[in-house]
mmCIF file with all atom_site columns, C-alpha atoms in Angstrom:
data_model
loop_
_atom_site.group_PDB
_atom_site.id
_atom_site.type_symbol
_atom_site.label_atom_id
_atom_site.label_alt_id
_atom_site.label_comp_id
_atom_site.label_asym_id
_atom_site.label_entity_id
_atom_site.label_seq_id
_atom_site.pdbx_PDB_ins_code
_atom_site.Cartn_x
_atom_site.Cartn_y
_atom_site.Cartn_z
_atom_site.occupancy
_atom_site.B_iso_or_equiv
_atom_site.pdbx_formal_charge
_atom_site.auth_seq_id
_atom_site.auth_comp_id
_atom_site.auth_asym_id
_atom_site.auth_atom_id
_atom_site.pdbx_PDB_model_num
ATOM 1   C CA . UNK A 1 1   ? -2.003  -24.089 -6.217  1.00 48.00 ? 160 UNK A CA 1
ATOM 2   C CA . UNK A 1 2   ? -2.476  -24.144 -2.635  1.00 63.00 ? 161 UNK A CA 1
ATOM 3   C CA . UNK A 1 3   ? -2.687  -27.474 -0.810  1.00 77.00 ? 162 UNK A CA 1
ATOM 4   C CA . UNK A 1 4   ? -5.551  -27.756 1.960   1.00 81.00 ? 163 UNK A CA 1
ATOM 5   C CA . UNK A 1 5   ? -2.851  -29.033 4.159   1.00 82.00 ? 164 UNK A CA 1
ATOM 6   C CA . UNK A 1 6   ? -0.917  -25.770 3.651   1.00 80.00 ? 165 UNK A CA 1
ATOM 7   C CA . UNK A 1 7   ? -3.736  -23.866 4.889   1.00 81.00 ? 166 UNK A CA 1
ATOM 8   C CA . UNK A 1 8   ? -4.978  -25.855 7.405   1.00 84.00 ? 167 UNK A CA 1
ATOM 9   C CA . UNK A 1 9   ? -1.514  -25.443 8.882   1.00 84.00 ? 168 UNK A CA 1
ATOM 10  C CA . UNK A 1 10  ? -1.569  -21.432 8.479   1.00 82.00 ? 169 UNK A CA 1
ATOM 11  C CA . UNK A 1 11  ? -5.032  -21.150 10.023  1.00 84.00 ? 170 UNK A CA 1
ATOM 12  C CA . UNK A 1 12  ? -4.072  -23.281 13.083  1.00 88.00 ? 171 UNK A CA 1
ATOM 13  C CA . UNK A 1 13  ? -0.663  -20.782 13.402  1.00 86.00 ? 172 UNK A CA 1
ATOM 14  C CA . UNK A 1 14  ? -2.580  -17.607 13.073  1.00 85.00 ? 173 UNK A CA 1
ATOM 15  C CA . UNK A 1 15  ? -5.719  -18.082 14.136  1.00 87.00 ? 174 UNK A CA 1
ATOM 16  C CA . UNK A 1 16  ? -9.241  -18.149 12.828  1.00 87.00 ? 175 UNK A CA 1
ATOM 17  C CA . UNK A 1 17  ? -10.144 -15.070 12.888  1.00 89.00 ? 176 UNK A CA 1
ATOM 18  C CA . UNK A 1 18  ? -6.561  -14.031 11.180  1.00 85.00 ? 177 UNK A CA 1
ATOM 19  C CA . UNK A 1 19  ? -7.042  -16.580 8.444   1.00 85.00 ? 178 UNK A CA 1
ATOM 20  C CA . UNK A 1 20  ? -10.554 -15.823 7.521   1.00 88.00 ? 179 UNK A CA 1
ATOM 21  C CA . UNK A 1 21  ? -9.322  -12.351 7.196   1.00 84.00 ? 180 UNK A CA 1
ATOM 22  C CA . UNK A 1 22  ? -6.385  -13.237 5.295   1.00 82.00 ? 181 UNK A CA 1
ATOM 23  C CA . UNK A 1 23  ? -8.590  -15.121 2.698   1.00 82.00 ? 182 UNK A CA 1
ATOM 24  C CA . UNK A 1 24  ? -10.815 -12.204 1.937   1.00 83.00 ? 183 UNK A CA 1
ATOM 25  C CA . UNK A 1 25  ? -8.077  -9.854  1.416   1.00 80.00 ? 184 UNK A CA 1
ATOM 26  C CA . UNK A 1 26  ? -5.544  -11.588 -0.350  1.00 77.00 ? 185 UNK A CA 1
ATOM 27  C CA . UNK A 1 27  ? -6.639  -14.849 -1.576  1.00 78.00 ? 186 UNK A CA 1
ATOM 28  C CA . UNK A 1 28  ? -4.357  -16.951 0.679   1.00 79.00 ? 187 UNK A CA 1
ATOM 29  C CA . UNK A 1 29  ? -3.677  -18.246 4.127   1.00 81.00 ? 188 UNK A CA 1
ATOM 30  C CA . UNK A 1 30  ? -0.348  -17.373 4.968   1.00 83.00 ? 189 UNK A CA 1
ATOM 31  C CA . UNK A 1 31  ? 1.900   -17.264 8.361   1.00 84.00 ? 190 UNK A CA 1
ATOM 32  C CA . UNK A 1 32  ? 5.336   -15.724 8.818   1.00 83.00 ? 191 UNK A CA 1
ATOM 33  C CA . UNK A 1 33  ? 7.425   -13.672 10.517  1.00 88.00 ? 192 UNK A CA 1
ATOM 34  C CA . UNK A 1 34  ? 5.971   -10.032 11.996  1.00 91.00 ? 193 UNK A CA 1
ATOM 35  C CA . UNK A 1 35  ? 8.599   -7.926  10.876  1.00 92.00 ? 194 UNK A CA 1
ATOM 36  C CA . UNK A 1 36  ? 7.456   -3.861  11.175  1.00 91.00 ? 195 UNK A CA 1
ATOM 37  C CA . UNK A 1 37  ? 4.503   -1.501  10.738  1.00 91.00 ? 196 UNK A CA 1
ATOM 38  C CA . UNK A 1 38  ? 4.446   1.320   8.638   1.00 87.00 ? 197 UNK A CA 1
ATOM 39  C CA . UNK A 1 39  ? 3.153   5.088   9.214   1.00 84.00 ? 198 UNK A CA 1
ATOM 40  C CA . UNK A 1 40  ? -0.274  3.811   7.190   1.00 85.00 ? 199 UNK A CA 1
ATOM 41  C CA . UNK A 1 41  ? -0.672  0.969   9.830   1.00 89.00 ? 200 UNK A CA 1
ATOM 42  C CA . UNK A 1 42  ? 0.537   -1.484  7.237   1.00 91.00 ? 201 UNK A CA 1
ATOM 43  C CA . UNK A 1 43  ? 2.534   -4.818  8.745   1.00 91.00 ? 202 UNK A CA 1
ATOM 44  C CA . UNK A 1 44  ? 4.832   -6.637  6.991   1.00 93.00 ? 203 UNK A CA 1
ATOM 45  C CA . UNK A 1 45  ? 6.044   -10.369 7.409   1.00 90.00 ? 204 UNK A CA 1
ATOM 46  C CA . UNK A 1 46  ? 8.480   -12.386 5.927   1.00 90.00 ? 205 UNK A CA 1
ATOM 47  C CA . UNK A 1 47  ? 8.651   -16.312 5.732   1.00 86.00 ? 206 UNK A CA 1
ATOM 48  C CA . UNK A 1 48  ? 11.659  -17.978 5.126   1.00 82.00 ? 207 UNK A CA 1
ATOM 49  C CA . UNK A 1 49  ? 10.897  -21.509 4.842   1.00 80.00 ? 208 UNK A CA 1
ATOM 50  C CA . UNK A 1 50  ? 11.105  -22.978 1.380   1.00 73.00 ? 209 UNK A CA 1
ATOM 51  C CA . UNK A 1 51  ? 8.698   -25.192 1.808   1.00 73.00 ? 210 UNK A CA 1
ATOM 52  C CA . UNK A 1 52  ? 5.868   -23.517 2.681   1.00 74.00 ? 211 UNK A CA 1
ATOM 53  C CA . UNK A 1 53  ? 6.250   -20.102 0.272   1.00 74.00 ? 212 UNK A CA 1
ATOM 54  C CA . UNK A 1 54  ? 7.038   -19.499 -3.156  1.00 73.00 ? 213 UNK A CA 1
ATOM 55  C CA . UNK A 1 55  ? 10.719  -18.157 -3.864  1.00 75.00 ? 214 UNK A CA 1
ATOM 56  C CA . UNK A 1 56  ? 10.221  -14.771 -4.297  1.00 74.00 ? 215 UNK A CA 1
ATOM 57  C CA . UNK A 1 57  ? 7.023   -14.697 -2.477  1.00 78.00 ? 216 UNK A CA 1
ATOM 58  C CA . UNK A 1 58  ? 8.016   -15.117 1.022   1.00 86.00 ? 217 UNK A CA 1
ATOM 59  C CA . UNK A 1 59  ? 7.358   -11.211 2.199   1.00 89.00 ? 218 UNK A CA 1
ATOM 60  C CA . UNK A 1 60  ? 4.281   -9.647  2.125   1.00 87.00 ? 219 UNK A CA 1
ATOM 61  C CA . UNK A 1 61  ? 2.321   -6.794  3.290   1.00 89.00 ? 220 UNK A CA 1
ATOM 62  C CA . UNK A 1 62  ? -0.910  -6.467  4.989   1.00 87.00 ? 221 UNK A CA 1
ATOM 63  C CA . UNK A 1 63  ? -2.563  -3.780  4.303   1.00 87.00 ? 222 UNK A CA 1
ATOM 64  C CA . UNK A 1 64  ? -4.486  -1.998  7.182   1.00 86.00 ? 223 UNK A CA 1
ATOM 65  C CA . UNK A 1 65  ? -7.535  -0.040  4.671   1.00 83.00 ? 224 UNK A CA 1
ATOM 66  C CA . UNK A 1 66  ? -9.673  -2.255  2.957   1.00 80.00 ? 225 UNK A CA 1
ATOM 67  C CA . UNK A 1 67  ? -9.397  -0.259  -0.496  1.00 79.00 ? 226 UNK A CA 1
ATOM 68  C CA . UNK A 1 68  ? -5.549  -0.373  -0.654  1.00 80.00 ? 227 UNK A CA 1
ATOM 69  C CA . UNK A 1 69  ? -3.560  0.927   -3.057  1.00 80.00 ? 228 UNK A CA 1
ATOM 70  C CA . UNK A 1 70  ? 0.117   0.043   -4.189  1.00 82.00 ? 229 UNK A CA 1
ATOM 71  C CA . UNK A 1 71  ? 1.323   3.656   -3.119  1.00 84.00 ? 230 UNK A CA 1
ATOM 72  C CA . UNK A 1 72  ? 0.430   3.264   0.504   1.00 86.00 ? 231 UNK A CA 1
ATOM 73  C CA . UNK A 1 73  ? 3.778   1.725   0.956   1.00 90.00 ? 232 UNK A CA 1
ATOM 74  C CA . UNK A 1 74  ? 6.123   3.681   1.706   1.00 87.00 ? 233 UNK A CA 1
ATOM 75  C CA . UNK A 1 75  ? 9.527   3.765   -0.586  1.00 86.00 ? 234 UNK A CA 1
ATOM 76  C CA . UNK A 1 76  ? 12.022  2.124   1.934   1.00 86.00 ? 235 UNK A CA 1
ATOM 77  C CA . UNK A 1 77  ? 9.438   -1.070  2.887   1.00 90.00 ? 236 UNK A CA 1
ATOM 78  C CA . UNK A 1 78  ? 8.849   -1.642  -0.945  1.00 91.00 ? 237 UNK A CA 1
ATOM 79  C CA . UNK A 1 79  ? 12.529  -1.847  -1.832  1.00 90.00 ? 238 UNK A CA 1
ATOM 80  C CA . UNK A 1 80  ? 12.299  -4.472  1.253   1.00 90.00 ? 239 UNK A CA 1
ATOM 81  C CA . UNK A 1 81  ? 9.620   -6.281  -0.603  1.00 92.00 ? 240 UNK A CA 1
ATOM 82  C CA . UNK A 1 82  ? 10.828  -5.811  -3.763  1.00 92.00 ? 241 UNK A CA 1
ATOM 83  C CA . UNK A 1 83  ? 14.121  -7.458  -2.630  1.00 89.00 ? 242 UNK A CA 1
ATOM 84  C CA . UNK A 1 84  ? 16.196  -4.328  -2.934  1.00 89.00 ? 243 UNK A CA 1
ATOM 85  C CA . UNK A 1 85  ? 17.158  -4.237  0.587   1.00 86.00 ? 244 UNK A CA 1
ATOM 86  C CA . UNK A 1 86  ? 18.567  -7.102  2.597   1.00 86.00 ? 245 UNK A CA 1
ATOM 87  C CA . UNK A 1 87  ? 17.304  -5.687  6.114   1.00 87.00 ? 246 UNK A CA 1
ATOM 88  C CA . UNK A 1 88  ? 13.655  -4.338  6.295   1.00 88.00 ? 247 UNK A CA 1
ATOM 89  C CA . UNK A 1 89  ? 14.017  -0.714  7.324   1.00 86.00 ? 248 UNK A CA 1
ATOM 90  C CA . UNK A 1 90  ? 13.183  -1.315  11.316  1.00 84.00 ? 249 UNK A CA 1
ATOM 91  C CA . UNK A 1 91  ? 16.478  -3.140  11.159  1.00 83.00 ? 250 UNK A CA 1
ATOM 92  C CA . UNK A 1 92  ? 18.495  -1.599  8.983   1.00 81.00 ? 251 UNK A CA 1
ATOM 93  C CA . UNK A 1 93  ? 21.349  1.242   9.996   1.00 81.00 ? 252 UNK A CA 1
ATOM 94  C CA . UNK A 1 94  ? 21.618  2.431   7.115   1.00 78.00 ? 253 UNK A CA 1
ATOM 95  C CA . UNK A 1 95  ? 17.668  3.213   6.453   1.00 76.00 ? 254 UNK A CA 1
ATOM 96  C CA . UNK A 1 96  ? 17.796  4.285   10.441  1.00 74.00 ? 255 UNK A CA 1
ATOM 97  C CA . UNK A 1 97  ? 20.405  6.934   10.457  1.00 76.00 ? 256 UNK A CA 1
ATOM 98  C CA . UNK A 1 98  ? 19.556  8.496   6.618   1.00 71.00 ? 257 UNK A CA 1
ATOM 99  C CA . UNK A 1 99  ? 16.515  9.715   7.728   1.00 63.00 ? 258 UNK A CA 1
ATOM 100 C CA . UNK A 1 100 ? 16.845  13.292  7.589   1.00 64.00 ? 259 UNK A CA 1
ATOM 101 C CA . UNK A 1 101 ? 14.469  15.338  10.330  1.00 60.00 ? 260 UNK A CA 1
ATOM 102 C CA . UNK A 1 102 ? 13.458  17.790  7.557   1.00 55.00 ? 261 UNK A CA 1
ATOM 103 C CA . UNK A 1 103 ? 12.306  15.086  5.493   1.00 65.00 ? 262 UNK A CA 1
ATOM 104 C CA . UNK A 1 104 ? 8.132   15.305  5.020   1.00 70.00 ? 263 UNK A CA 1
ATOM 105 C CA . UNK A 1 105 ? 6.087   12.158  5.658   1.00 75.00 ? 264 UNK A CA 1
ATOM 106 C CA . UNK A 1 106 ? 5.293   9.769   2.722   1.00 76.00 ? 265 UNK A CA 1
ATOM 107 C CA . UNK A 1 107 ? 1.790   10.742  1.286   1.00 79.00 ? 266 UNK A CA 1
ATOM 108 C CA . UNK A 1 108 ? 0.135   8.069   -0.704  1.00 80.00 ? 267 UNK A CA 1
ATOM 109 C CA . UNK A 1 109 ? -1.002  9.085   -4.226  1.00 83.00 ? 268 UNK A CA 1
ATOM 110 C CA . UNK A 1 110 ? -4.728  10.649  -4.465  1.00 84.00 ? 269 UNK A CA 1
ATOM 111 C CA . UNK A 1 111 ? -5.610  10.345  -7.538  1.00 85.00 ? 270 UNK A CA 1
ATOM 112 C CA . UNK A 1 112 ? -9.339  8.996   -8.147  1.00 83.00 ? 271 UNK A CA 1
ATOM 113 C CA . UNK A 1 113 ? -10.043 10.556  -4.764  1.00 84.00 ? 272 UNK A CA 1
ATOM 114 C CA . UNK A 1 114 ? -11.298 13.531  -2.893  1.00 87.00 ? 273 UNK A CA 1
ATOM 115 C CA . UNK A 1 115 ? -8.239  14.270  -1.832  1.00 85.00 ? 274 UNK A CA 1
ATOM 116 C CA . UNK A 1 116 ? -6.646  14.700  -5.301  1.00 87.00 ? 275 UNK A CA 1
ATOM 117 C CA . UNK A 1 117 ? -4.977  17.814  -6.453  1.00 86.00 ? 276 UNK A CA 1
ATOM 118 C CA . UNK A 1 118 ? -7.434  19.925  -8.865  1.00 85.00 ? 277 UNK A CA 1
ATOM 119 C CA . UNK A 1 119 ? -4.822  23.092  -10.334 1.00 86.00 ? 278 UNK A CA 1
ATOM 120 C CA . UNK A 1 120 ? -6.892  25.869  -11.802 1.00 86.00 ? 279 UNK A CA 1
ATOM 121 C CA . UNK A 1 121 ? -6.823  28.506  -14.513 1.00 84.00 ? 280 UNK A CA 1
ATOM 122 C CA . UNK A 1 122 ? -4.791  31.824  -14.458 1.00 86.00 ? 281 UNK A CA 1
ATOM 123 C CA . UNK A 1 123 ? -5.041  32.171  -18.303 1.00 88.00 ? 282 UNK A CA 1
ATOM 124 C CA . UNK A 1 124 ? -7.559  34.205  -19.663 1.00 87.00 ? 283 UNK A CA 1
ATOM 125 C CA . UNK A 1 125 ? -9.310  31.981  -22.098 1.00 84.00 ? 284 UNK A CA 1
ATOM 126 C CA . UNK A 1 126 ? -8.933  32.985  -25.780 1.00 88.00 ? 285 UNK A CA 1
ATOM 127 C CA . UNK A 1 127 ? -12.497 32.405  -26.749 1.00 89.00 ? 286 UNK A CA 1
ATOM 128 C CA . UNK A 1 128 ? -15.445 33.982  -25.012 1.00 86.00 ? 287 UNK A CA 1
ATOM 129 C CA . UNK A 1 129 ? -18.780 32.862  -25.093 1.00 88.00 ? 288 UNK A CA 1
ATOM 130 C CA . UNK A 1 130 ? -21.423 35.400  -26.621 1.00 89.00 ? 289 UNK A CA 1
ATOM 131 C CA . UNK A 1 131 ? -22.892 38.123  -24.659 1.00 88.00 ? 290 UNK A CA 1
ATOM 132 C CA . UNK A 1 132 ? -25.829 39.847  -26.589 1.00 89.00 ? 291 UNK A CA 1
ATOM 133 C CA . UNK A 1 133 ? -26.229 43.402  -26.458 1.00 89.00 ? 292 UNK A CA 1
ATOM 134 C CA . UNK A 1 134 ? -29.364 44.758  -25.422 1.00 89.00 ? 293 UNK A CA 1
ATOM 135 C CA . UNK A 1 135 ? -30.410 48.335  -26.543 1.00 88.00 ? 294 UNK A CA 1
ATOM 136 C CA . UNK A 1 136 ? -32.849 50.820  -24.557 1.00 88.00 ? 295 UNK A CA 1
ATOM 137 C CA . UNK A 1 137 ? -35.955 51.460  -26.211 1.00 86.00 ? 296 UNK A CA 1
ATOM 138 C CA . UNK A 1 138 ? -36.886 55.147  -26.519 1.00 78.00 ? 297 UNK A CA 1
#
């Protein structure tokens, strides 16, 4: 349960505007720590105090499309979320110099959408419908 003190507090740190968005998108007022942006325009932040977050729930993402999905975050920030990785990848060497050039960009997955990949038939079906004949007349 959050406290009105609690988010009095967080809307006085980040602003009105910040916090009303905040409560339409995810339900809570929350201030932290800007720590990155993503390739989807995603930003991340990360609070440490005890006191004011939940164990476990002290990083979060903000998500820059109003329909979000889970898969528009890419795999190296959600091992950062998910507690996988100490450093988040903007400060992390190892995440820095593994990045291969030849390595394509992270595409979120398109199911449900436009965008989604429709394969198509090569096989000729094995049941055709019927075609009537139609005879001259003499």
């Amino acid at each position: 349960m959050v406290s009105l003190q609690r988010t009095i507090r967080n809307m006085r740190r980040v602003g009105l505007k910040e916090w009303w968005r905040q409560l339409q998108y995810i339900g809570d007022a929350k201030a932290g720590t800007y720590v990155g942006k993503d390739q989807f325009g995603n930003r991340y932040f990360e609070n440490r105090n005890p006191e004011e977050e939940v164990p476990g729930r002290h990083r979060w993402v903000d998500f820059a499309q109003h329909d979000y999905n889970a898969t528009q975050v890419p795999p190296e920030w959600h091992s950062w979320i998910h507690h996988i990785r100490k450093d988040a990848p903007t400060n992390d060497p190892v995440m820095q110099s593994s990045s291969p050039p030849w390595k394509a960009t992270y595409i979120e997955n398109l199911t449900g959408t436009r965008g989604a990949y429709k394969s198509y038939n090569t096989v000729v079906p094995k049941i055709n419908a019927w075609e009537p004949k139609v005879k001259t007349r003499v």
